[in-house]
Coordinates of C-alpha atoms and ligand atoms in Angstrom, one line a residue:
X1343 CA 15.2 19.0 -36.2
X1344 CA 17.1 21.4 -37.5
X1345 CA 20.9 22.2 -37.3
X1346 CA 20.7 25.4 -39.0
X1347 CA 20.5 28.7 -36.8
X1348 CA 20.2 32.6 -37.2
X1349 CA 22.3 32.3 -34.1
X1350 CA 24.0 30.1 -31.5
X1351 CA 23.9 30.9 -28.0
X1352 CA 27.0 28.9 -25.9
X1353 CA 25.8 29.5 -22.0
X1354 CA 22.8 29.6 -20.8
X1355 CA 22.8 32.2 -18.0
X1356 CA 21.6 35.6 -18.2
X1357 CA 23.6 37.1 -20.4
X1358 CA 23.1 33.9 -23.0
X1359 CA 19.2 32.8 -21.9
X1360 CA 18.5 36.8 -22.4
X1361 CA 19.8 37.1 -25.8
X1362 CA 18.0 33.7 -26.5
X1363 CA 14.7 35.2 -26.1
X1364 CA 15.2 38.8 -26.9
X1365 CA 16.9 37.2 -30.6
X1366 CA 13.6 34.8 -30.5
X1367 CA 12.0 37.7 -30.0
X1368 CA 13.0 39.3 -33.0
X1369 CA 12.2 36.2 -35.2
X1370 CA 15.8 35.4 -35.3
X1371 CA 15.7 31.0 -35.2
X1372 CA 18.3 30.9 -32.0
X1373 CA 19.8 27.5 -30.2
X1374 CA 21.2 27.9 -26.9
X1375 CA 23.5 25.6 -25.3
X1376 CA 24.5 25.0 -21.8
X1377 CA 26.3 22.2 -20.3
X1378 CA 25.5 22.6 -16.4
X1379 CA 22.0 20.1 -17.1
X1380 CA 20.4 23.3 -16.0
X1381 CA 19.6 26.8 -17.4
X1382 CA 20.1 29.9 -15.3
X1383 CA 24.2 30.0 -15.4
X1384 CA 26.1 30.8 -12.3
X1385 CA 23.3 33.4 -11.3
X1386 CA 20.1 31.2 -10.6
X1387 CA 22.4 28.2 -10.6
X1388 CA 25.2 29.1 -7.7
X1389 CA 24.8 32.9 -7.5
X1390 CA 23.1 35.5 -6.6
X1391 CA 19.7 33.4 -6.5
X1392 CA 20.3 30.3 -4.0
X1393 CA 22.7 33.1 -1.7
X1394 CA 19.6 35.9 -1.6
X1395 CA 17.2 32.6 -0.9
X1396 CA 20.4 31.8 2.3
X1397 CA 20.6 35.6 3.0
X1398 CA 16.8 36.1 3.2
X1399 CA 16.0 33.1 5.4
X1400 CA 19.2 33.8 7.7
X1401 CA 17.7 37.3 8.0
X1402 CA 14.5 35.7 9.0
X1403 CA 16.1 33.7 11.9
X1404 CA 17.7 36.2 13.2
X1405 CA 14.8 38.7 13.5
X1406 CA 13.3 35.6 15.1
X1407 CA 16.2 34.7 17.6
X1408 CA 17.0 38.6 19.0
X1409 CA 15.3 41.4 16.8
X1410 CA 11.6 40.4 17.1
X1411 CA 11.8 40.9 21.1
X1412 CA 12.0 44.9 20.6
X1413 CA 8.7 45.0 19.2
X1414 CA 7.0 43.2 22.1
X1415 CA 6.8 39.8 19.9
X1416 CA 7.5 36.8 22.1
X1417 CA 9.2 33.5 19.8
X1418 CA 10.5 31.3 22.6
X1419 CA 13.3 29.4 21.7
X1420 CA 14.3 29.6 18.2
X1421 CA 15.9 27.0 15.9
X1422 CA 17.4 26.0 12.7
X1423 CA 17.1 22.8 10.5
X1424 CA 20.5 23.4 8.1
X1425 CA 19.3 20.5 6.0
X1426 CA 16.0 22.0 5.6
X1427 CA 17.2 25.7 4.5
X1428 CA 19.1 24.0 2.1
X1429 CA 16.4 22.0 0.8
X1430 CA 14.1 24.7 0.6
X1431 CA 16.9 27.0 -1.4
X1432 CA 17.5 23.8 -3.9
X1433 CA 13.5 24.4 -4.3
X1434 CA 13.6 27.8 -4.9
X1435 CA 17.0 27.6 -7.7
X1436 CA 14.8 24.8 -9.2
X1437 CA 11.5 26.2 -9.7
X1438 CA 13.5 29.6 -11.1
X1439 CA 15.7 26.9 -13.7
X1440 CA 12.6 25.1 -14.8
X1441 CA 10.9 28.6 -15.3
X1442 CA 13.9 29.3 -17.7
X1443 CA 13.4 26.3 -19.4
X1444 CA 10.0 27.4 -19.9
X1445 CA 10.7 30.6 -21.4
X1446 CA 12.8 29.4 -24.0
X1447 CA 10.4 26.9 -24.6
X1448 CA 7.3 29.2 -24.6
X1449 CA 10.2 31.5 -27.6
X1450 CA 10.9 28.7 -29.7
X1451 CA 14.3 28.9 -28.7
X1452 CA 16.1 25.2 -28.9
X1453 CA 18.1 24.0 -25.5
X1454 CA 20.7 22.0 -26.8
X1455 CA 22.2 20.1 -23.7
X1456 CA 26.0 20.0 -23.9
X1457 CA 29.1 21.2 -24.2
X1458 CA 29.9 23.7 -27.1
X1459 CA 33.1 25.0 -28.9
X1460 CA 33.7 26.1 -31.9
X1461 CA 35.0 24.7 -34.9
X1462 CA 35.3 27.8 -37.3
X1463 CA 33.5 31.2 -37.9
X1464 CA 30.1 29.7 -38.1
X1465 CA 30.1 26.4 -36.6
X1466 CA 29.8 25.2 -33.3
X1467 CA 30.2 21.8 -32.6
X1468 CA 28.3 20.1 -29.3
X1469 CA 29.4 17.1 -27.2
X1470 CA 25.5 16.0 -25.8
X1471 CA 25.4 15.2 -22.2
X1472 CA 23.6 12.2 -22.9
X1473 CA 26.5 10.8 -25.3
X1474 CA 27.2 11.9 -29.2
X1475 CA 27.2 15.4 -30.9
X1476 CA 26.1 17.5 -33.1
X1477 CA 27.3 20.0 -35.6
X1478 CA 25.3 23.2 -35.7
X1479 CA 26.1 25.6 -38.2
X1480 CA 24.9 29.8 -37.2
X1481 CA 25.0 32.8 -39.5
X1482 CA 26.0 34.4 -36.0
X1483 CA 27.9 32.5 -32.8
X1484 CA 27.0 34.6 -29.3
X1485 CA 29.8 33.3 -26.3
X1486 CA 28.2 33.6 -22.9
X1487 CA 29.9 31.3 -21.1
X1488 CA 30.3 33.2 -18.3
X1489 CA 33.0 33.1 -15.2
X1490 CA 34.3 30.4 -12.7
X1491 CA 35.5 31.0 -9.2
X1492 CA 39.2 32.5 -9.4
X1493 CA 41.7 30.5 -7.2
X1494 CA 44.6 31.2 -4.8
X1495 CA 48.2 29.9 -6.0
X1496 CA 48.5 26.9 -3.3
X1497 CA 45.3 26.8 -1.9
X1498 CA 43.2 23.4 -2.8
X1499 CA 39.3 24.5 -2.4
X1500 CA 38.0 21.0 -1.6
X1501 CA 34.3 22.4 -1.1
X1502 CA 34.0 20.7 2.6
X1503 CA 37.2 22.3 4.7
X1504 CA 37.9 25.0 1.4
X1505 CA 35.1 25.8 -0.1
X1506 CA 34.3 28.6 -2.8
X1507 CA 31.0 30.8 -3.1
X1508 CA 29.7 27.4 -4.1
X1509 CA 30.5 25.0 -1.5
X1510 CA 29.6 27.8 1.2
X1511 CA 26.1 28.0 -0.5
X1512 CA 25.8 24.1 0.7
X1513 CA 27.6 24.0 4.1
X1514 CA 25.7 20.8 5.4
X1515 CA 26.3 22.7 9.4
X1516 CA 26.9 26.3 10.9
X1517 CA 31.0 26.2 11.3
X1518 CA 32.2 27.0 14.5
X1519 CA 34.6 29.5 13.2
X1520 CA 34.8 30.4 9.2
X1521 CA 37.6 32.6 7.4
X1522 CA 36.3 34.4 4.8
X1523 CA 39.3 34.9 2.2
X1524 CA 38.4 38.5 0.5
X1525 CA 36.5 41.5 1.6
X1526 CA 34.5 41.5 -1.6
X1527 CA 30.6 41.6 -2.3
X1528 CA 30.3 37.6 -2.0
X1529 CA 32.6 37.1 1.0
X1530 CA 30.7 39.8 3.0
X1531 CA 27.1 38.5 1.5
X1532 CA 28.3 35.1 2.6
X1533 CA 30.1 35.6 5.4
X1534 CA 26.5 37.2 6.9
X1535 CA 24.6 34.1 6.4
X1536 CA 27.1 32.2 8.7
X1537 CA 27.3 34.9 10.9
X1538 CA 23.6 34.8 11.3
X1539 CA 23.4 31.0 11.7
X1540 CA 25.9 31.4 14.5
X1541 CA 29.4 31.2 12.7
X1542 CA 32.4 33.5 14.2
X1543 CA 33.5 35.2 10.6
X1544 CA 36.9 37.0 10.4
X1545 CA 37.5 38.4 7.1
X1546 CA 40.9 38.5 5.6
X1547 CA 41.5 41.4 3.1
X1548 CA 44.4 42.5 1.2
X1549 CA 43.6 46.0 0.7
X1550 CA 43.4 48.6 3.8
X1551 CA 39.5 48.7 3.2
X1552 CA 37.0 45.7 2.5
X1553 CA 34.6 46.6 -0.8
X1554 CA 37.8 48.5 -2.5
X1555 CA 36.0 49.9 -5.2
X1556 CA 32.9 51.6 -3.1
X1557 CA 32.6 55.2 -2.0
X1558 CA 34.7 55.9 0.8
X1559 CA 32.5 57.1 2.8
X1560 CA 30.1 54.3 2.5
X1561 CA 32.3 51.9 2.5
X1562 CA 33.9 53.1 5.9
X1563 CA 30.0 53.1 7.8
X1564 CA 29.3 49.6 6.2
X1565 CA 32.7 48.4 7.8
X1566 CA 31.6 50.1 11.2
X1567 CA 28.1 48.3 11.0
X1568 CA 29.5 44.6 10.1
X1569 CA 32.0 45.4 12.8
X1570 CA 29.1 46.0 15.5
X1571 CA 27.2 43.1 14.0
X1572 CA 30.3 40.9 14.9
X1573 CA 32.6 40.5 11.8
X1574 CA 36.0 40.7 12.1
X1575 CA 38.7 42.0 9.9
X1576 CA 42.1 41.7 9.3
X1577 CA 42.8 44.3 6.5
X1578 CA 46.1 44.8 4.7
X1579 CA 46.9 41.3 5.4
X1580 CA 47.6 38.2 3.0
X1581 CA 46.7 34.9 2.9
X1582 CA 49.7 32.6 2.3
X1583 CA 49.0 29.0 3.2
X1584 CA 46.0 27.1 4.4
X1585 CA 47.2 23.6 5.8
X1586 CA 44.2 21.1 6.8
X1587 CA 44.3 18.8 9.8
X1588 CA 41.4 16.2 10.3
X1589 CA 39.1 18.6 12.8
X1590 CA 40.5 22.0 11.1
X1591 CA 42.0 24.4 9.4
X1592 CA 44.9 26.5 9.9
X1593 CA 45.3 29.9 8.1
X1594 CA 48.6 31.5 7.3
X1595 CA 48.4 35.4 7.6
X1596 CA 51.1 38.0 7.1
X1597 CA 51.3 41.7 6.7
X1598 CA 50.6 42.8 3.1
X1599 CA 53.5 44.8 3.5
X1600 CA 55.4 41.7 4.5
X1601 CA 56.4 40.4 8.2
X1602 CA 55.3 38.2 10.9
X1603 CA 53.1 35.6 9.4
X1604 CA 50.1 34.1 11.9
X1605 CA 48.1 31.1 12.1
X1606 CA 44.3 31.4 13.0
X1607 CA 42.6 28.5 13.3
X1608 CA 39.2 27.9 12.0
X1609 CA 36.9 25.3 10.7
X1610 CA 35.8 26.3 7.4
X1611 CA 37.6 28.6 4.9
X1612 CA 36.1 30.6 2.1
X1613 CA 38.0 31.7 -0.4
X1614 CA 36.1 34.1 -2.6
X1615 CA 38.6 36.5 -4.4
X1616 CA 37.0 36.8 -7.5
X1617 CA 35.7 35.4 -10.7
X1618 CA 38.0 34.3 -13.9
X1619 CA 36.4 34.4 -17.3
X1620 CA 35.0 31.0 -18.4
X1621 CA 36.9 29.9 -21.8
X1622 CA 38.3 26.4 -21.0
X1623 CA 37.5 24.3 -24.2
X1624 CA 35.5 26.6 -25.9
X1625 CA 37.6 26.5 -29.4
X1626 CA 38.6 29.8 -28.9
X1627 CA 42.0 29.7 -30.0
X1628 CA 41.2 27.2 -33.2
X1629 CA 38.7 29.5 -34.2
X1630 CA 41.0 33.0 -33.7
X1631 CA 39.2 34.3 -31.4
X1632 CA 41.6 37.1 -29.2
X1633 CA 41.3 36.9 -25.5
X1634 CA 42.8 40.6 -23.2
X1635 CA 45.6 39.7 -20.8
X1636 CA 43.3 39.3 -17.9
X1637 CA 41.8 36.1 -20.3
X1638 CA 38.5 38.1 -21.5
X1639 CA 37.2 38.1 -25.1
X1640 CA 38.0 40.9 -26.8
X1641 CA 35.1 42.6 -27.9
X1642 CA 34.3 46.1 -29.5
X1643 CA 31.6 48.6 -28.4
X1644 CA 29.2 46.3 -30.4
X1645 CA 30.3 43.0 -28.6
X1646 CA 32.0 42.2 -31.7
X1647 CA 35.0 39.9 -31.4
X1648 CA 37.6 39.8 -34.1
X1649 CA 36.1 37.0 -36.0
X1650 CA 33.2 38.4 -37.9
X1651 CA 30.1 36.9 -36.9
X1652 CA 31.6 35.8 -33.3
X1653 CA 30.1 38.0 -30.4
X1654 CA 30.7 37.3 -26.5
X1655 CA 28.8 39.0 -23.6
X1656 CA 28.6 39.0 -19.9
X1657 CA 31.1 38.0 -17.2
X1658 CA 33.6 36.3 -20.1
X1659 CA 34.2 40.4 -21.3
X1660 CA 35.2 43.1 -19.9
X1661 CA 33.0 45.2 -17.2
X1662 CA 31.2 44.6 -13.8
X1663 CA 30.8 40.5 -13.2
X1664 CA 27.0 41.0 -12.5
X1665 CA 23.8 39.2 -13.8
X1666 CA 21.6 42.5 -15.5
X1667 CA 24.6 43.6 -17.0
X1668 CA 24.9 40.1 -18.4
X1669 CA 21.4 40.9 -19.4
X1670 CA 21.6 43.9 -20.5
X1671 CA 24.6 42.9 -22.6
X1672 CA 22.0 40.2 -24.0
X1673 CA 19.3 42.1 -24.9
X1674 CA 21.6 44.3 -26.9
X1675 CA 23.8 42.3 -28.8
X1676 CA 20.4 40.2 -29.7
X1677 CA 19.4 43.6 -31.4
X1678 CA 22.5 44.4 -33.2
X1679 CA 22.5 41.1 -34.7
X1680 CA 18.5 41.5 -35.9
X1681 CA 19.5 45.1 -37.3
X1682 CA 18.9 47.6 -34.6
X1683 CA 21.2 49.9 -32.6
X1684 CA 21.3 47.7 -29.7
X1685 CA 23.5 49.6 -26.1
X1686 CA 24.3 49.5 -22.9
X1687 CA 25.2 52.5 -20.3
X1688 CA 27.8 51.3 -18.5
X1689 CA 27.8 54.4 -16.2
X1690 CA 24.3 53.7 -15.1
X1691 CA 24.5 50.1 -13.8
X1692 CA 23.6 50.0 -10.4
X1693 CA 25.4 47.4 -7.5
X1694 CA 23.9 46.0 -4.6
X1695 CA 25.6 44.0 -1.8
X1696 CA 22.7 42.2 -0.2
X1697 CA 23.8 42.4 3.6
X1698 CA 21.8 44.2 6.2
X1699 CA 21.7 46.8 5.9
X1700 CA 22.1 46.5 2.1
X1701 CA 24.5 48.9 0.3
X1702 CA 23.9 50.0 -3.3
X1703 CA 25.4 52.2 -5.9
X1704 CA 25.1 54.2 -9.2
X1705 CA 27.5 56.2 -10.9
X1706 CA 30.6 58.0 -9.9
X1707 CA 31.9 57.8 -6.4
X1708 CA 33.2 60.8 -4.7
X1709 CA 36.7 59.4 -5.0
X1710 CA 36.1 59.4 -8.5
X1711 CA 34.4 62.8 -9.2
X1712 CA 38.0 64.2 -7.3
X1713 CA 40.1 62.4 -9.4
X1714 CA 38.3 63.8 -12.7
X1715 CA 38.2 67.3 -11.3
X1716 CA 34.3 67.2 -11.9
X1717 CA 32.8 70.5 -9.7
X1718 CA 30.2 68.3 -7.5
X1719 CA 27.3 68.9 -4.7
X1720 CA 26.4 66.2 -2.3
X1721 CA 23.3 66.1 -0.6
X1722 CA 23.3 63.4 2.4
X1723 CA 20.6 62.3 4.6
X1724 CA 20.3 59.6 7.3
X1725 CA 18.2 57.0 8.0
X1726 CA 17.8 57.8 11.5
X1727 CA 16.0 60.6 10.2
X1728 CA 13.4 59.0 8.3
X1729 CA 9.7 57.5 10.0
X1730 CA 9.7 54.6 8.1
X1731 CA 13.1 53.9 9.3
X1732 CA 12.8 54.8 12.9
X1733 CA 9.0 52.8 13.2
X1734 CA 10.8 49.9 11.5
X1735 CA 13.9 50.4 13.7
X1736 CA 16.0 50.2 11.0
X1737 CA 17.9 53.4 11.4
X1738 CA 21.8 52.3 10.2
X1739 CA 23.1 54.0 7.2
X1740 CA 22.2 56.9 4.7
X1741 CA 21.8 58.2 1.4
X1742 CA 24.3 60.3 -0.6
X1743 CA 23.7 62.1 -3.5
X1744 CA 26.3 63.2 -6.3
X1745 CA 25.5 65.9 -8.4
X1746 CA 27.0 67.9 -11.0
X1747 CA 27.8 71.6 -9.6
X1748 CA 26.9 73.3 -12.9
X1749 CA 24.1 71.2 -14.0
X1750 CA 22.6 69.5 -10.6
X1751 CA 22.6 66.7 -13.1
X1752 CA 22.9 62.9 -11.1
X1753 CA 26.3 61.9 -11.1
X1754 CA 26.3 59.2 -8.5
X1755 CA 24.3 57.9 -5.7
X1756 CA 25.0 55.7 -2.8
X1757 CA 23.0 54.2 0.0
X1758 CA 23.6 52.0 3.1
X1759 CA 20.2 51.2 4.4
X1760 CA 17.9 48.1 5.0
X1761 CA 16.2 48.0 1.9
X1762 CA 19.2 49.9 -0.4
X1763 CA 18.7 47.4 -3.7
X1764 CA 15.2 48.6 -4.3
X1765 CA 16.0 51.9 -3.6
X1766 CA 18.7 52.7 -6.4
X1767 CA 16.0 51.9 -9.3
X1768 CA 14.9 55.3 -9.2
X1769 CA 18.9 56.4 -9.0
X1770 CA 19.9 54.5 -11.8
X1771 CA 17.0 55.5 -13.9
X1772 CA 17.8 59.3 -12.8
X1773 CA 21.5 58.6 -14.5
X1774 CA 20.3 56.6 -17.3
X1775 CA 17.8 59.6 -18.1
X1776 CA 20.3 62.9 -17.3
X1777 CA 18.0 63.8 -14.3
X1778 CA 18.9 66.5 -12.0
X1779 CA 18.8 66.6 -8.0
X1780 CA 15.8 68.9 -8.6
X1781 CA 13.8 66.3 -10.5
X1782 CA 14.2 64.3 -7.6
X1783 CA 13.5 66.4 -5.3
X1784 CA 10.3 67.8 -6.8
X1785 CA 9.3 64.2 -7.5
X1786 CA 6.4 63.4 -5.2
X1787 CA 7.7 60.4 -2.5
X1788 CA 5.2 58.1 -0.8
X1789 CA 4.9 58.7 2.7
X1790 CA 6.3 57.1 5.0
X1791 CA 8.6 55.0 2.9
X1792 CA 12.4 55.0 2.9
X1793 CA 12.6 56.3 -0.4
X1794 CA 11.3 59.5 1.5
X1795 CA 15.1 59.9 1.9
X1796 CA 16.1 59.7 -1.2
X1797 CA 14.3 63.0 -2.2
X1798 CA 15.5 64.0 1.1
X1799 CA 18.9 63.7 -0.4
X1800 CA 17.8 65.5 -3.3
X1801 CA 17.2 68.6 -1.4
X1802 CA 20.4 68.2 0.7
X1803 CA 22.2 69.1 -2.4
X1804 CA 21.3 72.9 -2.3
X1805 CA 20.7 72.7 1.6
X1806 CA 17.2 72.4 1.5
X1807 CA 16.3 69.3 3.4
X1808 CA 13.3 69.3 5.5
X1809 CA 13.6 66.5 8.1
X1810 CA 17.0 67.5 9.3
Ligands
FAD729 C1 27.8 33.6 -4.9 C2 27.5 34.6 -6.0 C3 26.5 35.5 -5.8 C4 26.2 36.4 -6.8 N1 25.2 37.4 -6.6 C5 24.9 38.2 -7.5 C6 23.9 39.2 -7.3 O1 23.3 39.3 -6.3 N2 23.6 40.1 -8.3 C7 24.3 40.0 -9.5 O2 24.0 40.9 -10.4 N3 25.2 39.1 -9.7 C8 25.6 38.2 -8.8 N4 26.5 37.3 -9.1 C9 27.2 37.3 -10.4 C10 26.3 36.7 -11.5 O3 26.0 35.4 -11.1 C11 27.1 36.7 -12.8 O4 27.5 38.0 -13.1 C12 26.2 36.2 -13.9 O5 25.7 34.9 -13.7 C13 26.9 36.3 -15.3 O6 26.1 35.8 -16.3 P1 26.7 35.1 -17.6 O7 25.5 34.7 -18.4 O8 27.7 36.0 -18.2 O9 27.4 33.8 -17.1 P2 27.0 32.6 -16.2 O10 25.9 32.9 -15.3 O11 28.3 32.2 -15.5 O12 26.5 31.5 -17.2 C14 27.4 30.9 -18.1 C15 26.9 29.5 -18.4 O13 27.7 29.0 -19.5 C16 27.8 27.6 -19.4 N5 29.0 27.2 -20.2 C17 30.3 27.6 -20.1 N6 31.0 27.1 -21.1 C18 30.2 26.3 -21.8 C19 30.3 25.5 -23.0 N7 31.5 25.4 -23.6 N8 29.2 24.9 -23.5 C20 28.0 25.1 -22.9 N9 27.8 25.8 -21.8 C21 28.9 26.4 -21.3 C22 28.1 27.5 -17.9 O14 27.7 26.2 -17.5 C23 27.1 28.5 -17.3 O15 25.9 28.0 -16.9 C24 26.9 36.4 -8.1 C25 27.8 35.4 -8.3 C26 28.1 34.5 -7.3 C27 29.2 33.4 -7.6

């Protein structure tokens, strides 16, 4: 065995596992190391894998419990075994970590279990999880080490009263009554399992909007929906203490703006307002590697840090925390290193929150397109005018289409609809490739599919729908 390496990989999750095999790949000879005991990072590990296994089988029960009835479908009485959902999501994340295991396996990639940091341009030294370490030395040193759950000043998460994304992923009942600190992607995604399992949710959210950053317009109908499913909100408010009695929890809320604070009582609080980059122990600052003032490596356009031979990746840098842009970010930097002109298009990475309806998103918003003074067309088209939609009786929501007034190229596309995450593929390719509204819209759409209204969009653009 070897301690000699082309390149060392610290984290194993998608950004890090990716640029493991894509570096493999290349006939780079690549360690990676992770420290969780289990490959797959936050992503298969706490993230977006064991919530879409929650979110899909909450969707599931609910159908069962009040939307099957509308088709004619009798169920009787419906129920749900908490302990068995979450053994049957531990089942899924472990089949997906074992399969990355596999992988690496199957591309001669070595797994090195343990904590890494480095020592110096070059070396990374690793602290086993069975006991003793090992000095590896790598022509090139790849930090993918990812992001931890950011924390509220004065609120202990205890994962059982105060939990994070991660202790809400393992609730061992349906609370009674959860607070959902944050009107983010994973607070909402979250928030809708309980919901569905028979939780009151409020969400608590700073800003005057929940999901900030999304379209206005989108973001205003997604509000409406979660609103009629049940949610509530408190918007423009803060958080400012959580204090815990034996049976619950009692929330502090004031005014953003400052004045009357009030307590809601609850018996579970999730605090999910954000994700920190994940540097603790890493060497960085022995080995002179610069962090940004909001604690991210520092990286150029080719992921180099300021140490020559040092590169970093994923949610540590700068960009959207999400797992294929982790990916992406590891398939290219793996190409850079082996000699090629490895990139990423930032502009053309899509987003979905994985609610229902789901709500996903290319591009520029229309916020966005104002502020830059771009001339823009939008083509819109709802839901409750597509068959698929209306047979499936899943009619909430719509697509909107951004597109440049001079040269109908795709700036930006938007949709709130039941199955919105597939959807934007062909949107985020259309960016990635320059396409124009036309291209869409003379692209032949299977009938009678959803994506139906994506074309639709298309031809709203120059007013030439069909269907409405
Ligand atoms: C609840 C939740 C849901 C999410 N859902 C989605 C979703 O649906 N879609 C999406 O795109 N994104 C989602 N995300 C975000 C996604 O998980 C992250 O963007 C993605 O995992 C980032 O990948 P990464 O490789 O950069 O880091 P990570 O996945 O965080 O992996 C980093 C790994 O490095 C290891 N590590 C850290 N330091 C060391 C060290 N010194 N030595 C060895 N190992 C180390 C860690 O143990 C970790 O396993 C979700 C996140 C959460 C929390």
């Amino acid at each position: 065995m070897s301690d000699n390496f082309d390149v060392v990989i610290i984290g194993g999750g998608p950004g890090g596992y990716v640029a493991a095999i894509r570096a493999a790949q290349l006939g780079l000879n690549v360690a990676c190391v992770e420290m969780r005991g289990a490959l797959g990072g936050t992503c298969l590990n706490v993230g977006c894998m064991p919530s879409k296994a929650l979110l899909h089988a909450s969707e599931l029960y609910e159908e069962a419990h009040q939307g099957m009835a509308q088709f004619g479908i009798k169920t009787g009485k419906v129920s749900i075994d908490i302990k068995e959902l979450m053994a049957s999501k531990d089942e899924t994340v472990k089949g997906l970590t074992d399969g990355v295991a596999f992988l690496l396996k199957k591309n001669k990639v070595e797994y090195i279990e343990g904590r890494g940091s480095i020592q110096a341009k070059g070396s990374v030294k690793v602290d086993l999880n069975d006991g003793g370490e090992r000095t590896l030395t790598a022509k090139n040193i790849i930090i993918a080490t990812g992001s931890d759950v950011a924390q509220l000043p004065g609120i202990e998460i205890d994962e059982k009263q105060v939990v994070s994304s991660t202790g809400a992923l393992s609730l061992a009942k349906t609370p009674k009554h959860l607070v959902v600190i944050g009107g983010g992607v994973i607070g909402l995604e979250l928030g809708s399992v309980w919901k569905r399992l028979g939780a009151e949710v409020t969400v608590i959210e700073y800003m005057d909007r929940i999901t900030p950053e999304m379209d206005g317009e989108v973001s205003k109908t997604f509000a409406r929906i979660l609103k009629k499913q049940g949610f509530k909100f408190k918007l423009k408010s803060k958080v400012t203490a959580v204090k815990k009695t034996k049976t619950a929890a009692i929330v502090t809320v004031e005014p953003a703006a400052g004045g009357d604070a009030e307590e809601i009582k609850c018996d579970v609080v999730l605090v999910s307002v954000g994700r920190r980059p994940y540097t603790t122990g890493l060497g960085l600052e022995e080995a002179g590697v610069k962090l940004n003032d909001r604690g991210q490596v520092e990286i150029d356009d080719h992921f180099r840090t300021n140490v020559d031979g040092i590169y970093a990746i994923g949610d540590v840098v700068r960009g959207a925390m999400l797992a294929h842009k982790a990916e992406d970010e590891g398939v290219a930097v793996a190409e850079i290193i082996a000699g090629f002109a490895g990139h990423v298009n930032y502009d053309a990475i899509p987003g979905v929150i994985y609610t229902m309806p789901e709500v996903a998103s290319v591009g520029k918003t229309e916020e966005q397109l104002k502020d830059a003074g771009t001339a823009y067309a939008v083509g819109k088209f709802p839901f409750t005018a597509n068959s698929r939609a209306k047979a499936n009786r899943q009619t909430d929501g719509f697509v909107k289409l951004l597109s440049c007034a001079t040269s109908d190229k795709v700036l930006g596309a938007h949709i709130i609809g039941a199955d919105a995450g597939n959807m934007i593929a062909e949107l985020a390719l259309a960016v990635e490739k320059g396409l124009t509204a036309e291209d869409i819209a003379y692209t032949s759409h299977a009938h009678p599919t959803e994506t139906e209204a994506v074309r639709e969009a298309a031809m709203a653009t120059d007013g030439r729908a069909i269907h409405m």
